[in-house]
Amino acid sequence: MLTTYLRVFLTGGIICLIGQILINKTKMTSAKILVTFLCAGVLLEGVGLYQYVVDFGKAGATVPIIGFGRTLAKGVIKEVSTRGILGIFTGGLALELLHQ
């Protein structure tokens, strides 16, 4: 149990560390960083890599905004496989509505 807490803390901490480095070392605004993390989550889920991060870090990987990007991508992937090209537009919202 303690190792799970450590992995969650480590994963969330690394995500926050990356954000802090972007704030300190670049001239990116917080909105641009937010969009960057969101797009990174979508991209990593799209190529199938984010599941490994979630398997290791659990809530440390799913709670931050990057996890929200992953959730949107999962919805789009699922809807495209069932509805075709229309799923690109409805997928993110459909998965979110199912979890409420």
Coordinates of N, CA and C in Angstrom, one line a residue:
M1 N 0.8 -1.2 0.0 CA 0.0 0.0 0.0 C 0.9 1.3 0.0
L2 N 1.9 1.3 0.8 CA 2.8 2.4 0.8 C 3.5 2.6 -0.5
T3 N 3.8 1.5 -1.2 CA 4.5 1.7 -2.5 C 3.5 2.3 -3.5
T4 N 2.2 2.0 -3.4 CA 1.2 2.6 -4.3 C 1.2 4.1 -4.1
Y5 N 1.1 4.5 -2.8 CA 1.1 5.9 -2.5 C 2.4 6.6 -3.0
L6 N 3.5 6.0 -2.9 CA 4.8 6.6 -3.4 C 4.7 6.7 -4.9
R7 N 4.2 5.7 -5.6 CA 4.1 5.8 -7.1 C 3.2 6.9 -7.5
V8 N 2.0 7.0 -6.8 CA 1.1 8.1 -7.2 C 1.7 9.4 -7.0
F9 N 2.4 9.6 -5.8 CA 3.0 10.9 -5.5 C 4.2 11.2 -6.5
L10 N 4.9 10.2 -6.9 CA 6.0 10.3 -7.8 C 5.5 10.7 -9.2
T11 N 4.5 10.1 -9.7 CA 3.9 10.3 -11.0 C 3.4 11.8 -11.0
G12 N 2.5 12.1 -10.1 CA 1.9 13.4 -10.0 C 3.0 14.5 -9.9
G13 N 4.0 14.2 -9.1 CA 5.1 15.1 -8.8 C 5.9 15.4 -10.1
I14 N 6.1 14.4 -10.9 CA 6.9 14.5 -12.1 C 6.1 15.4 -13.1
I15 N 4.8 15.2 -13.2 CA 4.0 16.0 -14.0 C 4.0 17.5 -13.6
C16 N 3.9 17.7 -12.3 CA 4.0 19.0 -11.8 C 5.4 19.7 -12.0
L17 N 6.4 18.8 -11.8 CA 7.8 19.3 -12.1 C 7.9 19.8 -13.5
I18 N 7.4 19.0 -14.4 CA 7.5 19.4 -15.8 C 6.8 20.8 -16.0
G19 N 5.6 20.9 -15.4 CA 4.9 22.2 -15.5 C 5.7 23.3 -14.9
Q20 N 6.3 23.1 -13.8 CA 7.1 24.1 -13.1 C 8.3 24.5 -13.9
I21 N 8.9 23.5 -14.6 CA 10.1 23.8 -15.4 C 9.6 24.7 -16.6
L22 N 8.4 24.4 -17.2 CA 7.9 25.2 -18.3 C 7.6 26.6 -17.9
I23 N 7.1 26.8 -16.7 CA 6.8 28.1 -16.1 C 8.1 28.9 -15.9
N24 N 9.1 28.2 -15.3 CA 10.4 28.9 -15.0 C 11.3 29.2 -16.2
K25 N 11.4 28.2 -17.1 CA 12.4 28.3 -18.1 C 11.9 28.8 -19.5
T26 N 10.6 28.9 -19.7 CA 10.0 29.4 -20.9 C 9.2 30.6 -20.7
K27 N 8.7 31.2 -21.7 CA 7.8 32.4 -21.6 C 6.4 31.9 -21.9
M28 N 6.1 30.7 -21.7 CA 4.8 30.2 -22.0 C 3.8 30.6 -20.9
T29 N 2.6 31.0 -21.3 CA 1.6 31.4 -20.3 C 1.0 30.2 -19.7
S30 N 0.3 30.4 -18.6 CA -0.3 29.2 -18.0 C -1.4 28.5 -18.9
A31 N -2.0 29.3 -19.7 CA -3.0 28.8 -20.6 C -2.3 27.9 -21.7
K32 N -1.2 28.3 -22.2 CA -0.4 27.5 -23.2 C 0.1 26.2 -22.5
I33 N 0.5 26.3 -21.3 CA 1.0 25.1 -20.6 C -0.2 24.1 -20.4
L34 N -1.3 24.7 -20.1 CA -2.5 23.8 -19.9 C -2.9 23.1 -21.2
V35 N -2.9 23.8 -22.3 CA -3.2 23.2 -23.6 C -2.1 22.2 -24.0
T36 N -0.9 22.5 -23.6 CA 0.2 21.6 -23.9 C 0.0 20.3 -23.2
F37 N -0.3 20.4 -21.9 CA -0.5 19.1 -21.1 C -1.8 18.4 -21.7
L38 N -2.8 19.1 -22.0 CA -4.0 18.4 -22.6 C -3.7 17.7 -23.9
C39 N -3.0 18.4 -24.7 CA -2.6 17.8 -26.0 C -1.6 16.6 -25.8
A40 N -0.7 16.7 -24.8 CA 0.2 15.6 -24.5 C -0.6 14.4 -24.1
G41 N -1.6 14.6 -23.3 CA -2.4 13.5 -22.8 C -3.1 12.8 -24.0
V42 N -3.7 13.6 -24.9 CA -4.3 13.1 -26.1 C -3.3 12.3 -27.0
L43 N -2.2 12.9 -27.2 CA -1.2 12.3 -28.0 C -0.7 11.0 -27.4
L44 N -0.3 11.0 -26.2 CA 0.2 9.8 -25.5 C -0.9 8.7 -25.5
E45 N -2.1 9.0 -25.3 CA -3.2 8.0 -25.4 C -3.4 7.5 -26.8
G46 N -3.3 8.4 -27.8 CA -3.5 8.1 -29.2 C -2.5 7.1 -29.7
V47 N -1.2 7.2 -29.2 CA -0.2 6.2 -29.6 C -0.1 5.0 -28.6
G48 N -0.9 5.0 -27.6 CA -1.0 3.9 -26.7 C 0.0 3.8 -25.6
L49 N 0.7 5.0 -25.3 CA 1.7 5.0 -24.2 C 1.2 5.4 -22.9
Y50 N 0.1 6.1 -22.8 CA -0.4 6.7 -21.5 C -0.9 5.6 -20.6
Q51 N -1.3 4.5 -21.1 CA -1.8 3.4 -20.2 C -0.7 2.9 -19.4
Y52 N 0.6 2.8 -19.9 CA 1.7 2.4 -19.0 C 1.9 3.4 -17.9
V53 N 1.7 4.7 -18.1 CA 1.9 5.7 -17.1 C 0.8 5.5 -16.0
V54 N -0.4 5.2 -16.5 CA -1.6 5.0 -15.6 C -1.4 3.7 -14.8
D55 N -0.9 2.7 -15.4 CA -0.6 1.4 -14.7 C 0.4 1.6 -13.6
F56 N 1.4 2.5 -13.8 CA 2.4 2.7 -12.8 C 1.9 3.7 -11.7
G57 N 1.3 4.9 -12.2 CA 1.1 6.0 -11.3 C -0.4 6.1 -10.8
K58 N -1.3 5.3 -11.4 CA -2.7 5.4 -11.0 C -3.3 6.8 -10.9
A59 N -3.8 7.2 -9.8 CA -4.4 8.6 -9.7 C -3.4 9.7 -9.9
G60 N -2.1 9.5 -9.7 CA -1.1 10.5 -10.0 C -1.1 10.8 -11.5
A61 N -1.5 9.9 -12.3 CA -1.5 10.1 -13.8 C -2.9 10.5 -14.3
T62 N -4.0 10.2 -13.6 CA -5.3 10.4 -14.2 C -5.9 11.7 -13.7
V63 N -5.5 12.2 -12.5 CA -6.2 13.4 -12.0 C -5.7 14.7 -12.6
P64 N -4.4 14.9 -12.9 CA -4.0 16.2 -13.6 C -4.7 16.3 -14.9
I65 N -4.5 17.5 -15.5 CA -5.1 17.9 -16.8 C -4.7 17.0 -17.9
I66 N -3.5 16.4 -17.8 CA -3.0 15.5 -18.8 C -3.9 14.2 -18.8
G67 N -4.4 13.9 -17.7 CA -5.3 12.7 -17.6 C -6.7 13.0 -18.3
F68 N -7.1 14.3 -18.2 CA -8.3 14.7 -18.9 C -8.1 14.6 -20.4
G69 N -7.0 14.9 -20.9 CA -6.7 14.8 -22.3 C -6.8 13.3 -22.7
R70 N -6.3 12.4 -21.9 CA -6.3 11.0 -22.1 C -7.8 10.5 -22.2
T71 N -8.6 11.0 -21.3 CA -10.0 10.6 -21.2 C -10.7 11.1 -22.5
L72 N -10.5 12.3 -23.0 CA -11.1 12.7 -24.2 C -10.6 11.8 -25.4
A73 N -9.4 11.5 -25.4 CA -8.9 10.7 -26.5 C -9.5 9.3 -26.5
K74 N -9.6 8.7 -25.3 CA -10.3 7.4 -25.2 C -11.7 7.4 -25.7
G75 N -12.4 8.5 -25.4 CA -13.8 8.6 -25.9 C -13.9 8.7 -27.4
V76 N -13.0 9.5 -28.0 CA -12.9 9.6 -29.4 C -12.6 8.3 -30.1
I77 N -11.6 7.6 -29.6 CA -11.2 6.3 -30.1 C -12.3 5.3 -30.1
K78 N -13.0 5.3 -29.0 CA -14.2 4.4 -28.9 C -15.3 4.7 -29.8
E79 N -15.6 6.0 -29.9 CA -16.7 6.4 -30.8 C -16.4 6.3 -32.3
V80 N -15.1 6.5 -32.6 CA -14.7 6.3 -34.0 C -14.9 4.8 -34.4
S81 N -14.5 4.0 -33.5 CA -14.6 2.5 -33.8 C -16.1 2.1 -33.9
T82 N -17.0 2.8 -33.3 CA -18.4 2.3 -33.4 C -19.2 3.2 -34.3
R83 N -19.0 4.5 -34.4 CA -19.8 5.4 -35.3 C -19.1 5.9 -36.5
G84 N -17.8 5.6 -36.6 CA -17.1 6.1 -37.8 C -16.6 7.5 -37.6
I85 N -16.4 8.2 -38.6 CA -15.8 9.6 -38.6 C -16.6 10.5 -37.7
L86 N -17.9 10.3 -37.5 CA -18.7 11.2 -36.7 C -18.2 11.1 -35.2
G87 N -17.6 10.0 -34.8 CA -17.1 9.9 -33.5 C -16.0 10.8 -33.1
I88 N -15.3 11.4 -34.1 CA -14.3 12.4 -33.8 C -14.9 13.6 -33.1
F89 N -16.1 14.0 -33.5 CA -16.8 15.1 -33.0 C -17.6 14.8 -31.7
T90 N -18.1 13.6 -31.5 CA -18.9 13.3 -30.4 C -18.2 12.5 -29.3
G91 N -17.0 11.9 -29.6 CA -16.4 10.9 -28.7 C -16.0 11.5 -27.4
G92 N -15.4 12.6 -27.3 CA -15.0 13.2 -26.0 C -16.1 13.5 -25.1
L93 N -17.2 14.0 -25.7 CA -18.4 14.3 -24.9 C -19.1 13.0 -24.5
A94 N -19.2 12.1 -25.3 CA -20.0 10.8 -25.1 C -19.3 10.1 -23.9
L95 N -18.0 10.0 -23.9 CA -17.4 9.2 -22.8 C -17.6 10.0 -21.5
E96 N -17.4 11.3 -21.5 CA -17.6 12.1 -20.3 C -19.0 12.0 -19.7
L97 N -20.0 12.0 -20.6 CA -21.4 11.9 -20.1 C -21.7 10.6 -19.5
L98 N -21.0 9.5 -20.0 CA -21.3 8.2 -19.5 C -20.7 8.0 -18.1
H99 N -19.7 8.8 -17.7 CA -19.1 8.7 -16.4 C -19.7 9.6 -15.3
Q100 N -20.8 10.3 -15.7 CA -21.4 11.2 -14.7 C -22.5 10.5 -14.0

